[in-house]
CSV table of C-alpha atoms and ligand atoms in Angstrom, one decimal:
chain,number,residue,atom,x,y,z
A,1,UNK,CA,317.4,26.4,195.8
A,2,UNK,CA,319.1,27.2,192.5
A,3,UNK,CA,322.7,26.0,192.2
A,4,UNK,CA,325.4,28.6,192.8
A,5,UNK,CA,326.7,28.4,189.2
A,6,UNK,CA,323.4,29.4,187.7
A,7,UNK,CA,323.2,32.4,190.0
A,8,UNK,CA,326.7,33.6,188.9
A,9,UNK,CA,325.6,33.2,185.3
A,10,UNK,CA,322.6,35.5,186.0
A,11,UNK,CA,324.8,38.1,187.6
A,12,UNK,CA,326.9,38.3,184.5
A,13,UNK,CA,324.2,37.9,181.9
A,14,UNK,CA,321.7,39.9,183.9
A,15,UNK,CA,318.7,41.0,181.9
A,16,UNK,CA,320.2,39.3,178.8
A,17,UNK,CA,319.3,35.9,180.3
A,18,UNK,CA,315.9,36.3,178.8
A,19,UNK,CA,317.2,35.5,175.3
A,20,UNK,CA,318.1,31.9,176.2
A,21,UNK,CA,320.4,29.7,174.2
A,22,UNK,CA,320.8,30.3,170.5
A,23,UNK,CA,318.7,27.8,168.5
A,24,UNK,CA,318.7,27.3,164.8
A,25,UNK,CA,315.4,25.5,164.5
A,26,UNK,CA,312.1,26.3,166.1
A,27,UNK,CA,310.0,29.4,166.0
A,28,UNK,CA,311.4,32.8,167.1
A,29,UNK,CA,310.9,33.2,170.9
A,30,UNK,CA,308.7,36.3,170.5
A,31,UNK,CA,307.7,38.8,167.8
A,32,UNK,CA,307.7,42.5,168.6
A,33,UNK,CA,304.4,44.3,169.1
A,34,UNK,CA,303.7,47.4,167.0
A,35,UNK,CA,304.2,49.7,170.0
A,36,UNK,CA,307.7,48.3,170.4
A,37,UNK,CA,308.6,49.5,166.9
A,38,UNK,CA,307.4,53.1,167.1
A,39,UNK,CA,309.1,55.7,169.3
A,40,UNK,CA,309.2,59.4,168.6
A,41,UNK,CA,312.6,59.5,170.4
A,42,UNK,CA,314.0,57.0,168.0
A,43,UNK,CA,312.8,59.1,165.0
A,44,UNK,CA,314.3,62.2,166.6
A,45,UNK,CA,317.6,60.4,167.2
A,46,UNK,CA,317.6,59.2,163.6
A,47,UNK,CA,317.0,62.7,162.2
A,48,UNK,CA,319.6,64.2,164.5
A,49,UNK,CA,322.1,61.6,163.2
A,50,UNK,CA,321.3,62.5,159.6
A,51,UNK,CA,321.6,66.2,160.4
A,52,UNK,CA,325.0,65.7,162.1
A,53,UNK,CA,326.3,63.7,159.1
A,54,UNK,CA,324.9,66.3,156.7
A,55,UNK,CA,326.7,69.1,158.6
A,56,UNK,CA,330.0,67.1,158.5
A,57,UNK,CA,329.5,66.6,154.7
A,58,UNK,CA,329.3,70.3,154.3
A,59,UNK,CA,332.6,71.1,156.1
A,60,UNK,CA,335.5,72.0,153.9
A,61,UNK,CA,337.0,69.0,152.2
A,62,UNK,CA,340.7,68.0,151.7
A,63,UNK,CA,339.8,67.4,148.0
A,64,UNK,CA,337.0,67.9,145.6
A,65,UNK,CA,336.8,65.1,143.0
A,66,UNK,CA,335.1,65.0,139.6
A,67,UNK,CA,332.6,62.2,138.8
A,68,UNK,CA,332.3,60.3,135.6
A,69,UNK,CA,331.1,62.2,132.5
A,70,UNK,CA,327.3,62.5,132.3
A,71,UNK,CA,324.9,62.2,129.4
A,72,UNK,CA,325.2,66.0,128.8
A,73,UNK,CA,329.0,65.7,128.9
A,74,UNK,CA,329.2,67.6,132.2
A,75,UNK,CA,330.9,66.2,135.4
A,76,UNK,CA,329.6,66.6,138.9
A,77,UNK,CA,332.0,67.6,141.8
A,78,UNK,CA,332.1,65.7,145.1
A,79,UNK,CA,333.7,66.6,148.4
A,80,UNK,CA,336.2,63.9,149.7
A,81,UNK,CA,335.8,64.3,153.4
A,82,UNK,CA,334.2,61.0,154.5
A,83,UNK,CA,337.1,59.9,156.6
A,84,UNK,CA,337.2,63.3,158.2
A,85,UNK,CA,333.5,62.8,159.1
A,86,UNK,CA,334.3,59.5,160.7
A,87,UNK,CA,337.1,61.0,162.8
A,88,UNK,CA,335.0,64.0,163.8
A,89,UNK,CA,332.1,61.7,164.7
A,90,UNK,CA,334.5,59.6,166.8
A,91,UNK,CA,335.7,62.7,168.6
A,92,UNK,CA,332.1,64.0,169.2
A,93,UNK,CA,331.0,60.6,170.5
A,94,UNK,CA,334.1,60.3,172.7
A,95,UNK,CA,333.3,63.8,174.2
A,96,UNK,CA,329.7,62.9,174.6
A,97,UNK,CA,330.4,59.6,176.4
A,98,UNK,CA,332.9,61.3,178.8
A,99,UNK,CA,330.2,63.9,179.5
A,100,UNK,CA,327.7,61.1,180.4
A,101,UNK,CA,326.0,60.3,177.0
A,102,UNK,CA,324.5,56.8,177.7
A,103,UNK,CA,325.8,55.2,174.5
A,104,UNK,CA,325.4,51.7,176.0
A,105,UNK,CA,321.6,52.3,176.1
A,106,UNK,CA,321.5,52.3,172.3
A,107,UNK,CA,321.2,48.5,171.9
A,108,UNK,CA,317.9,48.6,173.7
A,109,UNK,CA,316.6,51.0,171.1
A,110,UNK,CA,317.7,49.1,168.0
A,111,UNK,CA,314.2,48.0,166.9
A,112,UNK,CA,312.5,51.4,167.1
A,113,UNK,CA,315.6,53.0,165.5
A,114,UNK,CA,315.5,50.5,162.6
A,115,UNK,CA,311.8,51.2,162.2
A,116,UNK,CA,312.5,55.0,162.2
A,117,UNK,CA,315.3,54.6,159.7
A,118,UNK,CA,313.0,52.6,157.4
A,119,UNK,CA,310.2,55.2,157.7
A,120,UNK,CA,312.7,58.0,157.0
A,121,UNK,CA,314.0,56.2,153.9
A,122,UNK,CA,310.5,55.6,152.7
A,123,UNK,CA,309.4,59.3,153.1
A,124,UNK,CA,312.8,60.5,151.7
A,125,UNK,CA,312.3,58.2,148.6
A,126,UNK,CA,308.8,59.6,148.1
A,127,UNK,CA,310.2,63.1,148.1
A,128,UNK,CA,313.0,62.0,145.7
A,129,UNK,CA,310.4,60.5,143.4
A,130,UNK,CA,308.4,63.8,143.4
A,131,UNK,CA,311.5,65.8,142.8
A,132,UNK,CA,312.4,63.5,139.8
A,133,UNK,CA,309.0,64.3,138.2
A,134,UNK,CA,310.2,67.8,137.4
A,135,UNK,CA,313.8,66.8,136.6
A,136,UNK,CA,315.0,67.1,132.9
A,137,UNK,CA,315.2,63.9,130.9
A,138,UNK,CA,319.0,64.1,130.9
A,139,UNK,CA,319.0,63.8,134.7
A,140,UNK,CA,317.1,60.5,134.8
A,141,UNK,CA,318.8,57.1,135.4
A,142,UNK,CA,318.7,54.6,132.6
A,143,UNK,CA,316.8,52.0,134.6
A,144,UNK,CA,314.4,54.0,136.8
A,145,UNK,CA,312.3,55.6,134.1
A,146,UNK,CA,310.0,52.8,133.1
A,147,UNK,CA,306.8,54.8,133.6
A,148,UNK,CA,305.6,52.3,136.3
A,149,UNK,CA,305.4,54.4,139.4
A,150,UNK,CA,306.1,51.6,141.9
A,151,UNK,CA,309.1,50.2,139.9
A,152,UNK,CA,310.5,53.7,139.4
A,153,UNK,CA,309.9,54.6,143.1
A,154,UNK,CA,311.8,51.5,144.1
A,155,UNK,CA,314.8,51.8,141.7
A,156,UNK,CA,314.9,55.6,141.6
A,157,UNK,CA,314.2,57.9,138.7
A,158,UNK,CA,316.8,60.5,139.1
A,159,UNK,CA,320.5,59.5,138.7
A,160,UNK,CA,322.1,62.2,140.9
A,161,UNK,CA,319.5,64.1,142.9
A,162,UNK,CA,321.0,67.2,144.4
A,163,UNK,CA,320.0,70.4,146.1
A,164,UNK,CA,322.7,73.0,145.1
A,165,UNK,CA,326.0,71.0,145.6
A,166,UNK,CA,324.5,68.6,148.2
A,167,UNK,CA,324.4,65.1,146.5
A,168,UNK,CA,321.9,62.9,148.3
A,169,UNK,CA,323.0,59.6,146.8
A,170,UNK,CA,326.7,60.1,147.3
A,171,UNK,CA,326.0,61.4,150.9
A,172,UNK,CA,323.8,58.4,151.8
A,173,UNK,CA,326.0,55.7,150.2
A,174,UNK,CA,328.9,56.1,152.6
A,175,UNK,CA,328.2,58.2,155.6
A,176,UNK,CA,325.1,57.8,157.8
A,177,UNK,CA,324.8,54.1,157.3
A,178,UNK,CA,328.5,53.0,157.4
A,179,UNK,CA,329.4,55.3,160.3
A,180,UNK,CA,326.1,54.4,162.1
A,181,UNK,CA,327.1,50.7,161.7
A,182,UNK,CA,330.4,51.2,163.6
A,183,UNK,CA,328.6,53.3,166.2
A,184,UNK,CA,326.0,50.6,166.9
A,185,UNK,CA,328.9,48.0,167.1
A,186,UNK,CA,330.7,50.3,169.6
A,187,UNK,CA,327.5,50.7,171.7
A,188,UNK,CA,327.1,46.9,171.8
A,189,UNK,CA,330.7,46.5,172.9
A,190,UNK,CA,330.1,49.0,175.7
A,191,UNK,CA,327.0,47.4,176.8
A,192,UNK,CA,328.8,44.0,176.9
A,193,UNK,CA,331.5,45.6,179.0
A,194,UNK,CA,328.8,46.9,181.5
A,195,UNK,CA,327.1,43.6,181.7
A,196,UNK,CA,330.0,41.2,181.8
A,197,UNK,CA,332.8,43.3,183.2
A,198,UNK,CA,334.7,43.5,179.9
A,199,UNK,CA,334.0,43.0,176.2
A,200,UNK,CA,334.7,39.5,174.9
A,201,UNK,CA,337.5,38.7,172.5
A,202,UNK,CA,334.9,37.8,169.9
A,203,UNK,CA,333.3,41.2,170.3
A,204,UNK,CA,336.6,43.0,169.9
A,205,UNK,CA,337.4,41.1,166.7
A,206,UNK,CA,334.0,41.8,165.1
A,207,UNK,CA,334.3,45.5,166.1
A,208,UNK,CA,337.9,45.7,164.9
A,209,UNK,CA,337.3,44.0,161.5
A,210,UNK,CA,334.2,46.0,160.7
A,211,UNK,CA,335.8,49.3,161.7
A,212,UNK,CA,338.7,48.5,159.4
A,213,UNK,CA,336.2,47.9,156.6
A,214,UNK,CA,334.3,51.1,157.2
A,215,UNK,CA,337.5,53.1,157.7
A,216,UNK,CA,338.9,51.7,154.4
A,217,UNK,CA,335.7,52.6,152.5
A,218,UNK,CA,335.8,56.2,153.8
A,219,UNK,CA,339.6,56.5,153.2
A,220,UNK,CA,339.1,55.4,149.6
A,221,UNK,CA,335.9,57.4,149.3
A,222,UNK,CA,336.7,58.6,145.8
A,223,UNK,CA,336.5,55.0,144.5
A,224,UNK,CA,332.7,55.0,145.1
A,225,UNK,CA,332.4,57.5,142.2
A,226,UNK,CA,333.1,54.7,139.8
A,227,UNK,CA,330.6,52.1,141.3
A,228,UNK,CA,327.5,51.2,139.4
A,229,UNK,CA,325.4,52.7,142.2
A,230,UNK,CA,326.7,56.1,141.4
A,231,UNK,CA,327.2,55.9,137.7
A,232,UNK,CA,324.2,53.8,136.6
A,233,UNK,CA,321.5,53.4,139.3
A,234,UNK,CA,318.9,55.9,140.2
A,235,UNK,CA,318.4,56.9,143.8
A,236,UNK,CA,315.1,55.3,144.9
A,237,UNK,CA,313.8,53.4,147.9
A,238,UNK,CA,316.1,50.4,147.3
A,239,UNK,CA,319.3,52.4,147.8
A,240,UNK,CA,317.9,54.8,150.4
A,241,UNK,CA,316.6,51.9,152.5
A,242,UNK,CA,319.8,49.9,151.9
A,243,UNK,CA,322.1,52.8,152.9
A,244,UNK,CA,320.1,54.2,155.8
A,245,UNK,CA,318.4,51.2,157.4
A,246,UNK,CA,319.7,47.9,156.0
A,247,UNK,CA,323.5,48.6,156.4
A,248,UNK,CA,323.6,49.8,160.0
A,249,UNK,CA,321.0,47.4,161.4
A,250,UNK,CA,321.7,44.2,159.6
A,251,UNK,CA,325.5,44.6,159.1
A,252,UNK,CA,325.8,44.9,162.9
A,253,UNK,CA,324.0,41.5,163.4
A,254,UNK,CA,327.2,39.7,164.5
A,255,UNK,CA,327.8,42.2,167.3
A,256,UNK,CA,324.1,42.1,168.3
A,257,UNK,CA,324.3,38.3,168.4
A,258,UNK,CA,327.4,38.3,170.6
A,259,UNK,CA,325.8,40.6,173.2
A,260,UNK,CA,323.0,38.1,173.7
A,261,UNK,CA,325.0,34.9,173.1
A,262,UNK,CA,328.5,35.4,174.4
A,263,UNK,CA,330.9,33.1,172.6
A,264,UNK,CA,334.1,31.9,174.3
A,265,UNK,CA,337.0,32.3,171.9
A,266,UNK,CA,340.6,31.1,172.5
A,267,UNK,CA,343.7,32.8,171.2
A,268,UNK,CA,344.6,30.1,168.7
A,269,UNK,CA,341.2,30.3,166.9
A,270,UNK,CA,341.2,34.1,167.2
A,271,UNK,CA,344.6,34.2,165.5
A,272,UNK,CA,343.3,32.0,162.6
A,273,UNK,CA,340.2,34.2,162.2
A,274,UNK,CA,342.5,37.3,162.2
A,275,UNK,CA,344.6,35.6,159.5
A,276,UNK,CA,341.4,34.9,157.4
A,277,UNK,CA,340.4,38.6,157.7
A,278,UNK,CA,343.9,39.7,156.8
A,279,UNK,CA,343.9,37.5,153.7
A,280,UNK,CA,340.5,38.8,152.6
A,281,UNK,CA,341.5,42.4,153.2
A,282,UNK,CA,344.8,41.9,151.3
A,283,UNK,CA,342.9,40.6,148.2
A,284,UNK,CA,340.0,43.1,148.5
A,285,UNK,CA,342.3,46.2,148.9
A,286,UNK,CA,345.0,44.9,146.4
A,287,UNK,CA,342.4,44.3,143.7
A,288,UNK,CA,340.5,47.6,144.2
A,289,UNK,CA,343.7,49.6,144.4
A,290,UNK,CA,345.2,47.9,141.3
A,291,UNK,CA,342.1,48.8,139.3
A,292,UNK,CA,341.8,52.3,140.6
A,293,UNK,CA,345.5,53.0,140.0
A,294,UNK,CA,345.2,51.6,136.5
A,295,UNK,CA,342.1,53.6,135.7
A,296,UNK,CA,343.7,56.9,137.0
A,297,UNK,CA,347.0,56.4,135.3
A,298,UNK,CA,347.8,53.3,133.2
A,299,UNK,CA,351.5,54.3,133.1
A,300,UNK,CA,351.9,54.3,136.9
A,301,UNK,CA,354.9,52.0,137.6
A,302,UNK,CA,352.8,49.9,139.9
A,303,UNK,CA,350.6,48.7,137.0
A,304,UNK,CA,352.5,49.6,133.9
A,305,UNK,CA,353.9,46.1,133.5
A,306,UNK,CA,350.5,44.3,133.7
A,307,UNK,CA,349.1,42.7,130.6
A,308,UNK,CA,346.0,44.3,129.1
A,309,UNK,CA,343.4,43.9,126.3
A,310,UNK,CA,342.5,47.0,124.2
A,311,UNK,CA,338.8,47.9,123.7
A,312,UNK,CA,337.1,49.9,121.1
A,313,UNK,CA,336.4,52.6,123.6
A,314,UNK,CA,340.1,53.4,124.0
A,315,UNK,CA,340.1,52.0,127.6
A,316,UNK,CA,342.0,48.9,128.3
A,317,UNK,CA,341.1,45.9,130.5
A,318,UNK,CA,343.6,44.3,132.9
A,319,UNK,CA,344.2,40.6,132.2
A,320,UNK,CA,347.0,39.9,134.6
A,321,UNK,CA,347.6,40.7,138.3
A,322,UNK,CA,344.5,40.4,140.5
A,323,UNK,CA,342.2,40.9,137.5
A,324,UNK,CA,343.8,38.0,135.7
A,325,UNK,CA,343.0,35.6,138.5
A,326,UNK,CA,339.2,36.0,138.4
A,327,UNK,CA,336.9,38.7,136.9
A,328,UNK,CA,336.0,40.0,140.4
A,329,UNK,CA,338.9,39.5,142.8
A,330,UNK,CA,337.6,42.3,145.0
A,331,UNK,CA,334.4,40.4,145.6
A,332,UNK,CA,336.4,37.3,146.5
A,333,UNK,CA,338.3,39.3,149.2
A,334,UNK,CA,335.1,40.9,150.4
A,335,UNK,CA,333.5,37.4,150.9
A,336,UNK,CA,336.5,36.1,152.7
A,337,UNK,CA,336.3,39.0,155.1
A,338,UNK,CA,332.5,38.4,155.5
A,339,UNK,CA,333.4,34.8,156.7
A,340,UNK,CA,335.9,36.2,159.2
A,341,UNK,CA,333.3,38.5,160.7
A,342,UNK,CA,330.9,35.5,161.3
A,343,UNK,CA,333.4,33.0,162.7
A,344,UNK,CA,333.9,34.7,166.1
A,345,UNK,CA,330.2,34.0,166.8
A,346,UNK,CA,330.7,30.2,166.7
A,347,UNK,CA,328.6,27.8,164.7
A,348,UNK,CA,325.6,27.4,167.1
A,349,UNK,CA,323.3,29.6,165.0
A,350,UNK,CA,322.7,30.7,161.5
A,351,UNK,CA,322.0,34.4,162.3
A,352,UNK,CA,325.7,35.6,162.4
A,353,UNK,CA,326.1,34.0,159.0
A,354,UNK,CA,323.2,35.9,157.6
A,355,UNK,CA,325.5,38.6,156.2
A,356,UNK,CA,327.7,36.1,154.5
A,357,UNK,CA,324.7,34.4,152.8
A,358,UNK,CA,323.0,37.7,151.8
A,359,UNK,CA,326.3,39.2,150.6
A,360,UNK,CA,327.0,36.1,148.5
A,361,UNK,CA,323.6,36.5,146.8
A,362,UNK,CA,324.1,40.3,146.4
A,363,UNK,CA,327.6,39.9,144.9
A,364,UNK,CA,326.5,37.1,142.5
A,365,UNK,CA,323.6,39.3,141.3
A,366,UNK,CA,325.9,42.4,141.2
A,367,UNK,CA,328.5,40.5,139.2
A,368,UNK,CA,325.9,39.5,136.6
A,369,UNK,CA,324.7,43.1,136.3
A,370,UNK,CA,328.2,44.4,135.9
A,371,UNK,CA,329.0,41.7,133.4
A,372,UNK,CA,326.0,42.8,131.3
A,373,UNK,CA,327.1,46.5,131.5
A,374,UNK,CA,330.7,45.6,130.5
A,375,UNK,CA,329.5,43.5,127.6
A,376,UNK,CA,327.5,46.5,126.4
A,377,UNK,CA,330.5,48.8,126.9
A,378,UNK,CA,333.3,46.7,125.6
A,379,UNK,CA,331.6,44.1,123.3
A,380,UNK,CA,334.1,41.7,121.7
A,381,UNK,CA,337.0,42.8,124.0
A,382,UNK,CA,334.9,41.8,127.0
A,383,UNK,CA,334.2,38.4,125.5
A,384,UNK,CA,338.0,38.0,124.9
A,385,UNK,CA,338.6,38.9,128.6
A,386,UNK,CA,336.0,36.3,129.7
A,387,UNK,CA,337.8,33.6,127.6
A,388,UNK,CA,341.1,34.6,129.0
A,389,UNK,CA,339.8,34.8,132.6
A,390,UNK,CA,337.0,32.2,132.8
A,391,UNK,CA,336.1,32.3,136.5
A,392,UNK,CA,334.0,35.2,137.9
A,393,UNK,CA,334.6,35.3,141.7
A,394,UNK,CA,336.2,32.0,143.0
A,395,UNK,CA,339.0,30.4,141.0
A,396,UNK,CA,338.1,27.0,139.6
A,397,UNK,CA,334.7,27.1,141.2
A,398,UNK,CA,332.6,30.0,140.0
B,1,NDP,N1,329.7,45.4,151.7
B,1,NDP,C1,328.8,45.6,150.7
B,1,NDP,O1,327.6,45.6,151.0
B,1,NDP,C2,329.2,45.8,149.3
B,1,NDP,C3,330.5,45.9,149.0
B,1,NDP,N2,330.9,46.1,147.7
B,1,NDP,C4,332.3,46.2,147.4
B,1,NDP,O2,332.5,47.5,146.8
B,1,NDP,C5,333.6,47.4,145.8
B,1,NDP,C6,333.2,48.0,144.5
B,1,NDP,O3,332.3,47.1,143.8
B,1,NDP,P1,331.5,47.3,142.5
B,1,NDP,O4,331.2,48.7,142.3
B,1,NDP,O5,330.4,46.3,142.4
B,1,NDP,O6,332.4,46.9,141.3
B,1,NDP,P2,334.0,46.9,140.9
B,1,NDP,O7,334.8,47.8,141.7
B,1,NDP,O8,334.4,45.5,140.8
B,1,NDP,O9,333.9,47.6,139.5
B,1,NDP,C7,333.5,46.9,138.3
B,1,NDP,C8,334.0,47.8,137.1
B,1,NDP,O10,335.5,47.6,137.1
B,1,NDP,C9,335.9,47.7,135.7
B,1,NDP,N3,336.6,46.5,135.4
B,1,NDP,C10,336.1,45.2,135.4
B,1,NDP,N4,337.1,44.4,135.0
B,1,NDP,C11,338.2,45.1,134.7
B,1,NDP,C12,339.5,44.8,134.3
B,1,NDP,N5,339.8,43.5,134.1
B,1,NDP,N6,340.4,45.8,134.1
B,1,NDP,C13,340.0,47.0,134.4
B,1,NDP,N7,338.8,47.4,134.8
B,1,NDP,C14,337.9,46.5,135.0
B,1,NDP,C15,334.6,47.9,134.9
B,1,NDP,O11,334.4,49.3,134.8
B,1,NDP,P3,335.2,50.4,133.8
B,1,NDP,O12,335.9,49.5,132.8
B,1,NDP,O13,334.2,51.3,133.3
B,1,NDP,O14,336.2,51.0,134.7
B,1,NDP,C16,333.6,47.3,135.8
B,1,NDP,O15,332.3,47.9,135.5
B,1,NDP,C17,334.0,46.0,145.8
B,1,NDP,O16,335.2,45.7,146.5
B,1,NDP,C18,332.8,45.2,146.4
B,1,NDP,O17,333.3,44.0,147.0
B,1,NDP,C19,329.9,46.2,146.7
B,1,NDP,C20,328.6,46.1,147.0
B,1,NDP,C21,328.1,45.9,148.3
B,2,LIG,C1,318.3,46.6,150.4
B,2,LIG,C2,318.9,45.7,149.5
B,2,LIG,C3,318.8,44.3,150.0
B,2,LIG,C4,320.3,46.0,149.0
B,2,LIG,C5,320.9,47.3,149.3
B,2,LIG,C6,322.3,47.4,148.8
B,2,LIG,C7,323.2,48.3,149.5
B,2,LIG,C8,323.2,48.0,151.0
B,2,LIG,C9,324.6,48.2,149.0
B,2,LIG,C10,324.7,48.6,147.5
B,2,LIG,C11,326.1,48.9,147.2
B,2,LIG,C12,326.7,49.2,148.4
B,2,LIG,C13,328.1,49.5,148.6
B,2,LIG,C14,328.6,49.6,149.9
B,2,LIG,C15,327.7,49.3,151.0
B,2,LIG,C16,326.5,48.6,150.7
B,2,LIG,C17,325.7,49.2,149.5
B,2,LIG,C18,325.2,50.5,149.8
B,2,LIG,C19,330.1,50.0,150.1
B,2,LIG,C20,330.0,51.4,150.5
B,2,LIG,C21,330.7,49.1,151.2
B,2,LIG,C22,332.2,49.5,151.4
B,2,LIG,C23,333.0,49.2,150.2
B,2,LIG,O1,334.3,49.6,150.4
B,2,LIG,C24,332.4,50.1,149.0
B,2,LIG,C25,330.9,49.7,148.8
B,2,LIG,C26,330.3,50.4,147.6
B,2,LIG,C27,328.9,49.7,147.4
């Protein structure tokens, strides 16, 4: 007869008991069959989600912002209503759940949903590639026009593909993926509550931290207009897949892990993790806001006293404040937050640390690309900045 303790464990873990203890070494317990990946319902759900977010994008916006100047000296206009889309989605989901929408069934569909999102991104990128074949040369991205169809399909030929005022890259960068990510997290939290009686503290922390991150990105939506993704990169498979499939399904890995491997977390450790997230967010937001304020209005009293270097373009570079500490203080804050998102999952497995490792690689690569572009833009002034602020992301280390 099984001991009582193990029966109680089954009651709480229920069907999740199949996942067994988290192991770092050894082969994966099972690999999905092809039939487990494909579901027409998942595709329908994925397209409905995109349709809903597109409809919210088209609603009247509190502000319409102008993008950076393009090759032909024109500027595109972008609606600033991403935060509004997040709030309206939350209201719609809340209404749906109270009317019986089985949100907690979503975690069971993650694999076919991720497959459907990848398929959608692939077909969408093919259409974008075809659209770019008839676009004028001035509309092409500097990097995605090599003539090699596979390379151009991957990196994206057209810089700002649009139909009328609907901007596909700007839409995908922030909305379906980021809002989808917090929705998946919420579904995992709800399923944990159903299975174990209430969500664990670790699950609350991961949900709270990542909701703050997504809310912050949508609140400061205008800042995305100055990122290299919008200004420099074409819209091809890499970004479409990244935005629509990679972000929601891999950025939610910590919450996915916690559902299958509950991690007991005491209040003292939880407080330390909250402090780490708060420090990361403070640096991330402080650095991003300081640069955005300075770029919008260098005489703003919050940045007017900071030391700067002049460049031949007429723009100046900050060399004190956050941007005098390292050359990418915002990346440092982002990485500290990434650590805080993994710590609630304990240290028994590498999977919850996947985001931290991938993100470190992404930011190191991104920093190198940005460095290259700044060197081209600012020449000697950039070299002077690098001498003055020698570290890239982590003071005294890198
Ligand atoms: N979670 C995720 O997956 C990802 C998150 N991110 C986050 O998104 C945010 C935006 O990142 P990203 O677009 O890469 O780059 P940044 O916001 O760091 O912008 C880089 C640009 O800032 C300007 N700049 C650099 N140094 C200075 C200075 N000293 N003074 C004034 N301006 C300066 C330059 O542009 P210019 O001079 O033309 O203004 C440079 O090209 C970051 O917080 C990052 O951590 C980014 C990628 C992925
Ligand atoms: C598929 C590849 C491995 C890489 C794909 C990269 C994309 C996932 C990221 C490229 C730049 C991004 C940015 C963000 C999310 C991830 C992607 C799309 C933010 C929106 C995250 C929130 C921040 O506040 C702003 C970021 C801008 C860049």
